[in-house]
Coordinates of C-alpha atoms in Angstrom, one line a residue:
Chain A
M1 CA 26.1 -37.0 7.7
L2 CA 25.3 -34.9 4.8
S3 CA 28.4 -33.5 3.1
G4 CA 28.7 -29.8 2.3
R5 CA 28.6 -30.3 -1.4
S6 CA 25.4 -32.3 -1.6
F7 CA 23.8 -29.7 0.7
I8 CA 24.6 -27.0 -1.7
L9 CA 23.5 -29.1 -4.7
R10 CA 20.2 -29.9 -3.0
K11 CA 19.6 -26.1 -2.4
I12 CA 20.4 -25.3 -6.0
L13 CA 18.0 -28.0 -7.2
R14 CA 15.3 -26.5 -5.0
Y15 CA 15.8 -23.1 -6.4
C16 CA 15.7 -24.4 -10.0
V17 CA 12.2 -25.8 -9.2
I18 CA 11.2 -22.3 -7.9
I19 CA 12.5 -20.6 -10.9
L20 CA 10.6 -23.0 -13.2
I21 CA 7.5 -22.2 -11.2
V22 CA 8.1 -18.5 -11.6
I23 CA 8.6 -18.9 -15.3
T24 CA 5.5 -21.0 -15.6
L25 CA 3.5 -18.4 -13.7
N26 CA 4.8 -15.7 -15.9
F27 CA 3.8 -17.8 -19.0
L28 CA 0.4 -18.8 -17.7
I29 CA -0.9 -15.5 -16.1
P30 CA -1.4 -13.7 -19.5
R31 CA -3.0 -16.7 -21.0
V32 CA -5.3 -17.6 -18.1
M33 CA -6.5 -14.0 -17.5
P34 CA -9.5 -12.8 -19.4
G35 CA -8.8 -10.9 -22.6
D36 CA -7.1 -11.6 -25.9
P37 CA -3.3 -11.4 -26.0
L38 CA -3.2 -9.6 -29.4
I39 CA -5.8 -7.0 -28.2
N40 CA -3.7 -6.6 -25.0
V41 CA -0.6 -5.8 -27.1
L42 CA -2.2 -3.9 -30.0
G43 CA -4.9 -2.0 -28.1
E44 CA -8.7 -2.1 -28.3
D45 CA -8.7 -1.2 -32.0
A46 CA -7.2 -4.5 -33.0
A47 CA -10.7 -6.1 -32.5
L48 CA -12.0 -4.0 -35.4
A49 CA -9.1 -4.8 -37.7
D50 CA -9.2 -7.2 -40.7
P51 CA -9.6 -10.9 -39.4
A52 CA -7.1 -12.0 -42.1
L53 CA -4.5 -9.7 -40.6
I54 CA -5.2 -11.0 -37.1
A55 CA -4.8 -14.6 -38.3
K56 CA -1.5 -13.6 -39.9
L57 CA -0.3 -12.1 -36.6
E58 CA -1.4 -15.1 -34.7
L59 CA 0.6 -17.3 -37.0
K60 CA 3.7 -15.0 -36.6
Y61 CA 3.6 -15.0 -32.8
G62 CA 2.8 -18.7 -32.6
L63 CA -0.6 -18.1 -30.9
D64 CA -2.3 -20.8 -33.1
S65 CA -0.1 -23.6 -31.8
S66 CA -1.0 -25.7 -28.7
L67 CA -0.3 -24.3 -25.2
W68 CA 2.5 -26.8 -24.7
D69 CA 4.3 -25.8 -27.8
Q70 CA 4.0 -22.2 -26.8
Y71 CA 5.4 -23.0 -23.4
L72 CA 8.5 -24.7 -24.9
D73 CA 9.0 -21.8 -27.3
Y74 CA 8.8 -19.4 -24.4
I75 CA 11.4 -21.3 -22.3
G76 CA 13.6 -21.6 -25.4
A77 CA 13.4 -17.8 -25.9
L78 CA 14.2 -17.2 -22.3
F79 CA 17.5 -19.1 -22.6
Q80 CA 18.5 -16.6 -25.4
F81 CA 17.5 -13.7 -23.0
D82 CA 14.7 -12.9 -25.4
L83 CA 12.0 -11.3 -23.2
G84 CA 10.0 -9.8 -26.1
Y85 CA 9.7 -6.5 -27.7
S86 CA 8.3 -3.3 -26.0
I87 CA 6.1 -1.5 -28.5
D88 CA 5.8 1.5 -26.2
K89 CA 9.5 2.0 -25.8
S90 CA 10.3 0.5 -29.3
S91 CA 13.2 -1.5 -27.9
Q92 CA 14.0 -5.0 -26.8
V93 CA 12.8 -5.6 -23.2
S94 CA 16.0 -7.4 -22.3
E95 CA 18.0 -4.3 -23.4
L96 CA 15.8 -1.9 -21.4
I97 CA 16.1 -4.1 -18.3
S98 CA 19.8 -4.5 -18.4
E99 CA 20.2 -0.7 -18.8
N100 CA 18.0 -0.1 -15.7
M101 CA 18.9 -3.0 -13.5
C102 CA 22.3 -1.5 -12.6
N103 CA 20.7 1.7 -11.3
T104 CA 18.4 -0.3 -9.1
L105 CA 21.2 -2.4 -7.8
L106 CA 23.1 0.9 -7.1
L107 CA 20.2 1.7 -4.8
I108 CA 19.6 -1.7 -3.2
L109 CA 23.1 -2.9 -2.5
P110 CA 24.3 0.1 -0.3
A111 CA 20.9 0.1 1.5
L112 CA 21.1 -3.6 2.1
A113 CA 24.7 -3.3 3.5
I114 CA 24.1 -0.3 5.7
S115 CA 20.7 -1.4 7.0
S116 CA 22.1 -4.8 7.9
A117 CA 25.1 -3.4 9.7
V118 CA 23.0 -0.8 11.6
S119 CA 20.3 -3.2 12.5
L120 CA 22.8 -5.8 13.7
L121 CA 24.2 -3.1 16.0
T122 CA 21.0 -1.6 17.3
G123 CA 19.1 -4.9 17.4
S124 CA 21.7 -6.6 19.6
W125 CA 22.3 -3.5 21.7
C126 CA 18.5 -3.1 22.4
G127 CA 18.2 -6.9 23.0
L128 CA 20.9 -6.8 25.6
H129 CA 19.9 -3.5 27.2
R130 CA 16.1 -3.8 27.2
G131 CA 14.2 -0.9 28.7
K132 CA 17.0 1.6 28.2
F133 CA 16.3 4.8 26.4
L134 CA 17.4 3.7 22.9
D135 CA 15.4 0.5 23.2
R136 CA 12.2 2.5 24.2
L137 CA 12.8 4.8 21.2
M138 CA 13.8 2.3 18.5
T139 CA 11.1 -0.4 19.2
P140 CA 8.0 1.8 18.7
A141 CA 9.7 3.8 15.9
S142 CA 10.5 0.6 13.9
I143 CA 6.9 -0.6 14.3
I144 CA 5.5 2.8 13.1
I145 CA 7.9 2.9 10.1
Y146 CA 6.9 -0.6 9.3
C147 CA 3.3 0.5 9.2
M148 CA 4.0 3.4 6.9
P149 CA 3.5 3.0 3.2
T150 CA 6.8 3.3 1.4
F151 CA 5.7 6.2 -0.7
M152 CA 4.8 8.2 2.4
L153 CA 8.4 8.0 3.8
A154 CA 9.9 8.9 0.4
M155 CA 7.5 11.8 -0.2
I156 CA 8.1 13.3 3.2
A157 CA 11.9 13.0 2.8
L158 CA 11.9 14.5 -0.7
S159 CA 9.7 17.4 0.2
T160 CA 11.5 18.2 3.4
F161 CA 15.1 17.7 2.6
A162 CA 15.2 18.3 -1.1
F163 CA 12.4 20.8 -1.7
H164 CA 12.2 22.9 1.5
L165 CA 15.7 22.7 2.9
Q166 CA 17.4 22.2 -0.5
W167 CA 20.1 20.0 1.0
F168 CA 19.8 17.4 -1.8
P169 CA 18.8 17.5 -5.5
L170 CA 15.2 17.0 -6.4
G171 CA 15.8 13.7 -8.3
H172 CA 17.7 12.1 -11.1
Q173 CA 20.7 9.9 -11.0
S174 CA 23.5 12.4 -11.6
S175 CA 24.3 15.6 -13.4
S176 CA 25.6 14.9 -16.9
G177 CA 29.0 15.7 -18.3
L178 CA 31.2 14.6 -15.3
S179 CA 33.8 12.0 -15.2
G180 CA 36.1 10.2 -12.8
L181 CA 36.1 11.0 -9.1
K182 CA 33.8 13.9 -9.6
A183 CA 31.1 11.8 -11.2
F184 CA 31.3 9.4 -8.3
F185 CA 30.7 12.1 -5.7
D186 CA 28.0 13.6 -7.9
T187 CA 26.2 10.3 -8.0
L188 CA 26.6 9.9 -4.3
Y189 CA 25.1 13.3 -3.7
H190 CA 22.2 12.4 -5.9
L191 CA 21.6 9.0 -4.4
A192 CA 22.2 9.9 -0.7
L193 CA 18.6 10.6 0.1
P194 CA 16.9 7.7 -1.7
I195 CA 19.5 5.3 -0.2
T196 CA 18.8 6.8 3.3
V197 CA 15.1 6.2 2.9
L198 CA 15.6 2.7 1.7
T199 CA 18.0 2.0 4.6
I200 CA 15.4 3.2 7.1
I201 CA 12.9 0.9 5.6
G202 CA 15.4 -2.0 5.8
I203 CA 16.2 -1.3 9.4
S204 CA 12.6 -1.2 10.4
G205 CA 12.1 -4.6 9.0
K206 CA 15.1 -6.2 10.7
H207 CA 15.6 -4.4 14.0
L208 CA 12.7 -6.0 15.9
V209 CA 13.3 -9.5 14.8
L210 CA 17.0 -9.2 15.6
R211 CA 16.2 -7.7 19.0
N212 CA 13.9 -10.6 19.8
S213 CA 16.4 -13.3 18.8
V214 CA 19.2 -11.6 20.8
M215 CA 16.9 -11.5 23.8
Q216 CA 16.0 -15.1 23.4
I217 CA 19.7 -16.1 23.3
A218 CA 20.6 -13.9 26.2
D219 CA 18.2 -15.9 28.3
E220 CA 19.7 -19.2 27.4
D221 CA 21.5 -21.3 30.0
F222 CA 24.9 -21.3 28.3
I223 CA 25.0 -17.5 28.7
L224 CA 24.4 -18.0 32.4
V225 CA 27.2 -20.6 32.5
A226 CA 29.6 -18.3 30.7
R227 CA 28.7 -15.5 33.1
S228 CA 29.2 -17.7 36.2
K229 CA 32.6 -18.8 34.8
G230 CA 33.6 -15.1 35.1
Y231 CA 33.9 -14.1 31.4
N232 CA 33.5 -10.4 30.9
E233 CA 30.5 -9.1 29.0
E234 CA 32.4 -8.4 25.8
T235 CA 33.6 -11.9 25.5
I236 CA 30.1 -13.3 26.2
V237 CA 28.5 -11.0 23.5
K238 CA 31.2 -11.7 20.9
R239 CA 31.7 -15.4 21.4
H240 CA 28.3 -16.6 22.5
V241 CA 25.5 -14.2 21.6
L242 CA 26.6 -12.9 18.2
R243 CA 27.9 -16.3 17.1
N244 CA 24.4 -17.7 17.7
V245 CA 22.5 -14.7 16.2
L246 CA 24.4 -14.9 12.9
P247 CA 22.4 -17.7 11.2
P248 CA 19.0 -16.2 11.8
F249 CA 20.4 -12.8 10.9
I250 CA 21.6 -14.1 7.5
A251 CA 18.2 -15.6 6.8
M252 CA 16.6 -12.3 7.8
V253 CA 18.8 -10.2 5.5
A254 CA 17.9 -12.5 2.6
L255 CA 14.1 -12.2 3.3
N256 CA 14.7 -8.4 3.6
V257 CA 15.9 -8.2 0.0
G258 CA 12.3 -8.7 -1.1
L259 CA 11.2 -5.8 1.0
L260 CA 14.0 -3.6 -0.3
V261 CA 13.2 -4.5 -3.9
E262 CA 9.6 -3.5 -3.4
G263 CA 10.8 -0.3 -1.6
A264 CA 13.2 0.5 -4.4
V265 CA 10.5 0.3 -7.0
I266 CA 8.4 2.9 -5.2
I267 CA 11.3 5.1 -4.2
E268 CA 12.6 5.3 -7.7
I269 CA 9.2 6.5 -9.0
I270 CA 9.1 9.3 -6.4
F271 CA 12.7 10.4 -6.7
S272 CA 12.4 10.1 -10.6
L273 CA 15.5 7.9 -10.8
N274 CA 16.1 5.7 -13.8
G275 CA 15.6 2.0 -12.7
M276 CA 13.4 -0.9 -12.6
G277 CA 10.8 1.1 -10.6
T278 CA 10.3 3.8 -13.2
L279 CA 10.4 1.2 -16.0
L280 CA 7.7 -0.7 -14.2
Y281 CA 5.6 2.4 -13.6
D282 CA 5.8 3.4 -17.2
A283 CA 5.0 -0.1 -18.3
V284 CA 1.9 -0.2 -16.0
M285 CA 0.8 3.3 -17.1
Y286 CA 0.8 2.3 -20.8
R287 CA -0.1 -1.3 -20.2
D288 CA 3.1 -2.5 -21.8
Y289 CA 2.7 -6.2 -21.1
P290 CA 6.0 -7.6 -22.3
L291 CA 7.8 -5.0 -20.2
I292 CA 5.8 -5.8 -17.1
Q293 CA 6.4 -9.5 -17.5
G294 CA 10.1 -8.9 -18.0
C295 CA 10.4 -6.7 -15.0
F296 CA 8.5 -9.2 -12.9
L297 CA 10.9 -12.0 -14.0
V298 CA 14.1 -10.1 -13.3
L299 CA 13.0 -8.7 -10.0
T300 CA 11.9 -12.1 -8.8
F301 CA 15.1 -13.7 -10.0
T302 CA 17.1 -11.1 -8.0
V303 CA 15.3 -11.9 -4.8
L304 CA 15.6 -15.7 -5.5
I305 CA 19.3 -15.5 -6.2
S306 CA 20.0 -13.5 -3.0
N307 CA 18.0 -16.1 -1.0
L308 CA 20.0 -18.9 -2.6
V309 CA 23.3 -17.2 -1.6
A310 CA 21.9 -16.7 1.9
D311 CA 20.8 -20.3 2.2
I312 CA 24.3 -21.5 1.3
L313 CA 25.9 -19.0 3.7
Y314 CA 23.4 -20.1 6.4
G315 CA 24.7 -23.6 6.1
L316 CA 28.3 -22.4 6.3
A317 CA 27.6 -20.2 9.4
D318 CA 25.9 -23.0 11.3
P319 CA 27.0 -26.5 10.4
R320 CA 24.0 -27.9 12.3
I321 CA 21.6 -26.6 9.6
R322 CA 23.2 -28.8 7.0
D323 CA 22.1 -31.8 8.9
S324 CA 18.7 -30.4 9.9
A325 CA 17.1 -31.5 6.6
R326 CA 18.2 -35.1 7.4
C327 CA 17.2 -34.7 11.1
S328 CA 13.7 -33.5 10.4
E329 CA 13.2 -36.5 8.0
E330 CA 14.2 -38.8 10.9
I331 CA 11.8 -37.1 13.3
R332 CA 9.0 -37.7 10.8
Chain B
M1 CA -27.8 -21.1 23.6
R2 CA -26.0 -17.8 24.3
T3 CA -28.2 -15.0 25.5
W4 CA -27.5 -11.3 25.0
K5 CA -26.3 -11.2 28.6
G6 CA -23.8 -14.0 27.8
I7 CA -22.5 -12.2 24.8
C8 CA -22.1 -9.0 26.7
A9 CA -20.2 -10.8 29.5
Y10 CA -18.0 -12.5 26.9
I11 CA -17.2 -9.1 25.4
V12 CA -16.4 -7.6 28.8
R13 CA -14.2 -10.6 29.7
T14 CA -12.3 -10.3 26.4
W15 CA -11.9 -6.6 26.8
R16 CA -10.5 -7.1 30.4
G17 CA -8.0 -9.6 29.1
L18 CA -6.5 -7.2 26.6
E19 CA -3.3 -5.2 27.1
T20 CA -3.3 -1.5 27.2
Y21 CA -2.0 -1.1 23.6
Q22 CA -4.5 -3.6 22.3
K23 CA -7.3 -1.5 23.9
A24 CA -5.9 1.5 22.2
G25 CA -5.9 -0.3 18.9
V26 CA -9.5 -1.4 19.3
F27 CA -10.5 2.1 20.3
I28 CA -8.9 3.7 17.2
L29 CA -10.5 1.1 14.9
L30 CA -14.0 1.5 16.5
L31 CA -13.7 5.3 16.2
L32 CA -12.7 5.0 12.5
I33 CA -15.4 2.5 11.7
T34 CA -18.0 4.7 13.4
I35 CA -16.9 7.8 11.5
G36 CA -16.7 5.8 8.3
S37 CA -20.2 4.3 8.6
L38 CA -21.7 7.6 9.4
A39 CA -19.9 9.2 6.4
P40 CA -23.0 10.5 4.6
W41 CA -24.0 12.5 7.7
I42 CA -20.6 13.6 8.9
A43 CA -18.8 14.4 5.6
P44 CA -19.3 18.1 4.8
Y45 CA -19.7 17.5 1.0
D46 CA -20.5 14.8 -1.5
P47 CA -17.1 13.2 -2.4
L48 CA -18.0 13.4 -6.1
Q49 CA -19.3 17.0 -6.1
T50 CA -16.9 19.1 -8.1
G51 CA -16.0 22.7 -7.6
T52 CA -13.0 25.0 -7.7
P53 CA -9.9 22.8 -8.1
F54 CA -6.6 23.0 -6.1
Q55 CA -7.9 25.1 -3.2
S56 CA -5.7 25.6 -0.2
P57 CA -7.0 24.6 3.3
S58 CA -9.7 26.9 4.6
F59 CA -12.7 26.7 6.9
T60 CA -15.0 25.5 4.2
H61 CA -12.4 22.9 2.9
P62 CA -10.1 21.9 5.8
F63 CA -7.8 19.7 3.6
G64 CA -8.4 21.7 0.4
T65 CA -9.8 20.4 -2.8
D66 CA -8.3 18.1 -5.5
N67 CA -7.8 18.5 -9.2
L68 CA -11.5 18.3 -9.9
G69 CA -12.5 20.5 -6.9
Q70 CA -13.7 17.6 -4.8
D71 CA -13.5 18.2 -1.1
N72 CA -10.5 16.2 0.3
L73 CA -11.9 15.8 3.8
S74 CA -15.0 14.3 2.5
R75 CA -13.1 11.9 0.3
L76 CA -11.0 11.0 3.3
I77 CA -14.0 10.2 5.4
Y78 CA -15.7 8.2 2.6
G79 CA -12.4 6.4 2.0
I80 CA -12.4 4.9 5.5
M81 CA -15.0 2.2 4.8
N82 CA -13.7 1.4 1.3
T83 CA -10.1 1.0 2.5
I84 CA -10.9 -1.1 5.5
K85 CA -13.4 -3.2 3.5
I86 CA -10.9 -4.1 0.8
A87 CA -8.2 -4.9 3.3
F88 CA -10.6 -6.9 5.5
V89 CA -12.0 -9.0 2.8
A90 CA -8.6 -9.6 1.2
A91 CA -7.2 -10.7 4.6
L92 CA -10.3 -13.0 5.0
V93 CA -9.6 -14.6 1.6
S94 CA -5.9 -15.1 2.5
L95 CA -6.9 -16.4 5.9
A96 CA -9.4 -18.9 4.5
I97 CA -6.8 -20.3 2.1
G98 CA -3.9 -20.2 4.6
V99 CA -5.9 -21.9 7.4
S100 CA -7.2 -24.6 5.1
V101 CA -3.8 -25.4 3.7
G102 CA -2.1 -25.2 7.2
V103 CA -4.6 -27.3 9.0
Y104 CA -5.0 -29.9 6.3
S105 CA -1.3 -30.4 5.8
G106 CA -0.6 -30.3 9.5
Y107 CA -3.3 -32.9 10.3
Y108 CA -3.0 -35.4 7.5
R109 CA 0.7 -35.1 7.0
G110 CA 2.5 -37.5 4.6
W111 CA 2.8 -36.6 1.0
R112 CA 0.0 -34.0 1.2
E113 CA 2.0 -32.1 3.8
D114 CA 5.2 -32.3 1.7
A115 CA 3.4 -31.1 -1.4
L116 CA 1.4 -28.3 0.2
M117 CA 4.2 -27.0 2.5
G118 CA 6.6 -27.2 -0.4
V119 CA 4.4 -25.0 -2.5
T120 CA 3.9 -22.6 0.5
D121 CA 7.7 -22.3 0.9
L122 CA 8.1 -21.6 -2.7
F123 CA 5.5 -18.9 -2.8
L124 CA 7.0 -17.3 0.4
L125 CA 10.2 -16.6 -1.6
I126 CA 8.6 -14.9 -4.5
P127 CA 8.5 -11.1 -3.8
S128 CA 4.8 -10.1 -3.6
L129 CA 4.7 -6.6 -5.1
P130 CA 6.0 -7.5 -8.6
L131 CA 3.7 -10.6 -8.7
M132 CA 0.7 -8.4 -7.6
I133 CA 1.5 -5.8 -10.2
L134 CA 1.7 -8.5 -12.9
M135 CA -1.7 -10.0 -11.9
A136 CA -3.4 -6.7 -11.3
S137 CA -2.3 -5.3 -14.7
Y138 CA -4.0 -8.2 -16.5
L139 CA -7.2 -8.0 -14.5
E140 CA -9.8 -5.2 -15.0
P141 CA -9.2 -2.6 -12.3
S142 CA -12.0 -3.2 -9.8
E143 CA -12.3 -3.6 -6.0
W144 CA -12.9 -7.3 -6.1
N145 CA -9.9 -8.0 -8.3
I146 CA -7.6 -6.1 -5.9
V147 CA -9.1 -8.2 -3.1
L148 CA -8.4 -11.4 -5.0
V149 CA -4.9 -10.4 -6.0
I150 CA -3.9 -9.6 -2.4
G151 CA -5.8 -12.5 -0.9
F152 CA -4.4 -15.1 -3.2
L153 CA -0.8 -14.1 -2.6
W154 CA -0.8 -13.7 1.1
W155 CA -1.9 -16.9 2.5
C156 CA 1.6 -18.4 2.8
P157 CA 2.7 -16.9 6.2
T158 CA -0.7 -17.9 7.7
A159 CA -0.4 -21.4 6.3
R160 CA 3.1 -21.8 7.8
V161 CA 2.1 -20.7 11.3
V162 CA -1.2 -22.6 11.4
H163 CA 0.6 -25.7 10.1
A164 CA 3.2 -25.4 12.9
R165 CA 0.5 -25.0 15.5
A166 CA -1.6 -27.9 14.1
L167 CA 1.5 -30.1 14.3
Q168 CA 1.8 -29.3 18.0
V169 CA -1.9 -29.9 18.7
R170 CA -2.3 -33.2 16.8
N171 CA 0.2 -34.9 19.2
Q172 CA -1.7 -33.9 22.3
G173 CA -3.4 -36.6 24.3
Y174 CA -7.0 -35.5 23.6
V175 CA -6.5 -35.7 19.9
R176 CA -5.1 -39.2 20.2
S177 CA -8.0 -40.2 22.5
A178 CA -10.5 -38.8 20.0
L179 CA -8.8 -40.8 17.2
A180 CA -8.9 -43.9 19.4
L181 CA -12.6 -43.3 20.0
G182 CA -13.1 -43.5 16.2
Y183 CA -13.8 -39.9 15.4
G184 CA -12.9 -39.0 11.8
G185 CA -10.5 -36.3 10.5
P186 CA -13.1 -33.6 9.8
Y187 CA -14.6 -33.9 13.3
I188 CA -11.2 -33.7 15.0
I189 CA -10.1 -30.7 12.9
W190 CA -13.3 -28.8 13.6
H191 CA -13.6 -29.6 17.3
H192 CA -10.0 -29.8 18.4
I193 CA -7.4 -28.5 16.0
L194 CA -9.2 -25.3 14.9
P195 CA -10.2 -24.1 18.4
N196 CA -6.6 -24.5 19.5
C197 CA -5.2 -22.6 16.6
K198 CA -7.6 -19.7 17.4
Q199 CA -5.0 -17.4 19.0
V200 CA -2.5 -17.8 16.1
I201 CA -5.3 -17.3 13.5
I202 CA -6.6 -14.1 15.1
A203 CA -3.0 -12.7 15.4
K204 CA -2.3 -13.5 11.8
F205 CA -5.6 -12.1 10.7
T206 CA -5.2 -8.6 12.2
M207 CA -1.6 -8.5 10.8
G208 CA -3.0 -9.6 7.5
V209 CA -5.5 -6.7 7.4
A210 CA -2.7 -4.3 8.1
L211 CA -0.4 -5.8 5.4
A212 CA -3.3 -5.9 2.9
M213 CA -4.0 -2.3 3.6
L214 CA -0.4 -1.4 2.8
A215 CA -0.4 -3.6 -0.3
E216 CA -3.6 -2.0 -1.5
A217 CA -2.0 1.4 -1.0
S218 CA 1.0 0.4 -3.0
L219 CA -1.1 -1.0 -5.9
S220 CA -3.4 2.1 -5.9
F221 CA -0.3 4.3 -5.8
L222 CA 0.9 2.6 -9.0
G223 CA -2.4 3.3 -10.6
L224 CA -3.6 -0.3 -10.5
G225 CA -6.5 0.3 -8.1
D226 CA -10.1 0.8 -9.0
P227 CA -10.4 4.4 -10.4
L228 CA -14.1 4.6 -9.4
S229 CA -13.8 3.7 -5.7
I230 CA -12.4 6.2 -3.2
T231 CA -9.6 4.7 -1.1
W232 CA -6.7 6.4 0.6
G233 CA -4.2 4.8 -1.8
S234 CA -6.1 6.1 -4.8
M235 CA -6.2 9.6 -3.2
V236 CA -2.4 9.6 -2.9
N237 CA -2.2 8.3 -6.5
L238 CA -4.4 11.2 -7.7
A239 CA -2.4 13.7 -5.7
Y240 CA 0.9 12.3 -7.1
S241 CA -0.2 12.0 -10.8
C242 CA -2.1 15.3 -10.9
G243 CA 0.7 17.4 -9.6
G244 CA -0.3 17.6 -5.9
F245 CA 3.1 16.3 -4.9
A246 CA 5.1 18.3 -7.4
N247 CA 3.5 21.5 -6.3
D248 CA 4.0 20.7 -2.6
L249 CA 0.2 20.6 -1.7
W250 CA 0.9 18.6 1.4
W251 CA -2.6 18.9 2.7
W252 CA -3.7 16.8 -0.3
Y253 CA -1.3 13.8 -0.1
L254 CA -0.3 13.7 3.5
P255 CA -3.6 13.1 5.4
P256 CA -4.4 9.9 3.5
C257 CA -0.8 8.7 4.1
I258 CA -1.2 9.4 7.8
M259 CA -4.6 7.6 7.9
I260 CA -3.1 4.5 6.3
T261 CA -0.2 4.4 8.8
L262 CA -2.6 5.0 11.7
T263 CA -5.0 2.3 10.7
A264 CA -2.3 -0.2 9.9
A265 CA -0.7 0.5 13.2
A266 CA -4.0 0.1 15.0
F267 CA -4.5 -3.4 13.4
F268 CA -0.9 -4.3 14.4
M269 CA -1.6 -3.1 18.0
V270 CA -4.7 -5.2 18.2
G271 CA -3.0 -8.4 17.0
G272 CA 0.6 -7.7 18.4
R273 CA 1.6 -10.1 21.0
K274 CA 4.1 -9.1 23.7
N275 CA 4.9 -12.7 24.4
E276 CA 7.2 -13.3 27.4
G277 CA 7.5 -9.9 28.7
R278 CA 8.6 -7.3 26.2
R279 CA 9.0 -9.2 23.0
W280 CA 7.1 -7.5 20.2
Q281 CA 6.4 -9.6 17.1
I282 CA 5.6 -8.4 13.6

């Protein structure tokens, strides 16, 4: 029997390996790809500059040392939260990211919570009442929304509700010069539309999977037994169906964070909100490589951390999972 | 040797075995591909011919013109083949990698399986869009680099599913018999494992095309696509960056969006399995 603590330790070890791989990827991609790093940073004119100056810069940025030394330097810098310097924004990348990350989380966290709650409700309702009106509506709708590019949904929402109907502001995080409760409601007013769009995207990703797992569980024998014992539907749903849906649901929510992060990047650009999305868009426009790399690292870490939390919760929600690692080894 | 008659009979048999929604998906795709391949004859204008910019919809330009005065309808029609081609080849690349990894690790097992599936699981967790942006921003913007970026990142789900199926198949009696008869690994993989994974592979492939199309659209929207090739994603990017969206010229940015959705949905419909009654899978 694997104890709870060693289960969590094993998970954390696994994620450390993933994080090391992500860091290595982030280190290797610029060095493996064609092109010279100095020209990438300084622009095409750098090739025409004085070779002595280039050599001096290479020495300064450690580009003349071996790849292994550069790698160690890179990891050492990461531990000091040094992600490099953005020439375009003339600021430290880590400062830029820490300013913008909060705004992105302000978008992702509410969307994650609302979409999880709604899809848990609709998914289990549709799974238990298949063929009813809501089921016939939700299932094709979630497939179509899943097929829509994120920017389409955001553009339609912005042009309909903000531009034509003028129910919501046309963008930006908040009006300036407010404080206290007023500022809170103002931010809510500004973020309502983007959060709604992100929530719809989140629901479309989760609804179908949840509906399928509820349907699968509703067909199991123990539900039949519970029903033949004379339990009412409410007890069966609460005690048997939902309890069993919970572990796959947690895993799904964690996988969904990746989808929401990708959605938030695009939605921020269209709604012109300050956040990682607009930062990344600017960085891509001006080919600001240190900033692109920093954004990649932070967004990936966000998704990885949420998956780690979900993995641990998963083991707590379903004690069988904790043993499953051992079990599968035995089967082999 | 299969004759033409045999091939026709095979097509008819496959067509009859399809569900209604799969037939609808095939119909939409065939229609689009027909229009796309006849683009030089169907499109009213040359997509690169410039004229009066920012025109509203009219009989001469049903979807208006863009910032250079190029006809939007013609660009939409010329975009069909480009968009589908990029998504198709990207899905093929990811399929090739995914199937090789899945079958190899599912058949040989042992430390190779641990290593390969471990790497697959790790890559599954990394969010794809940021990594695609990172890779695409270092590469020269061209069609083939977009294909490679998408293809190299999306083999993981295919590898997982094919691996699971290969594990099932390798324990079947006929595989064991073949092993006992002295057939080697490559023979068994080619003649037994792969044919039995066919269903899973086809389903993953059509979904892969749909997802690759959406990924290409996102990358192009961010300005990382090939500026010289006309795809639906790059049309939206042009409309967004040149003021088409800010000035509410919906006839410019909405049609390519709808085409992306329609085509992606058609690919989903072809590959979607309603297994066990009414269970849709994405």
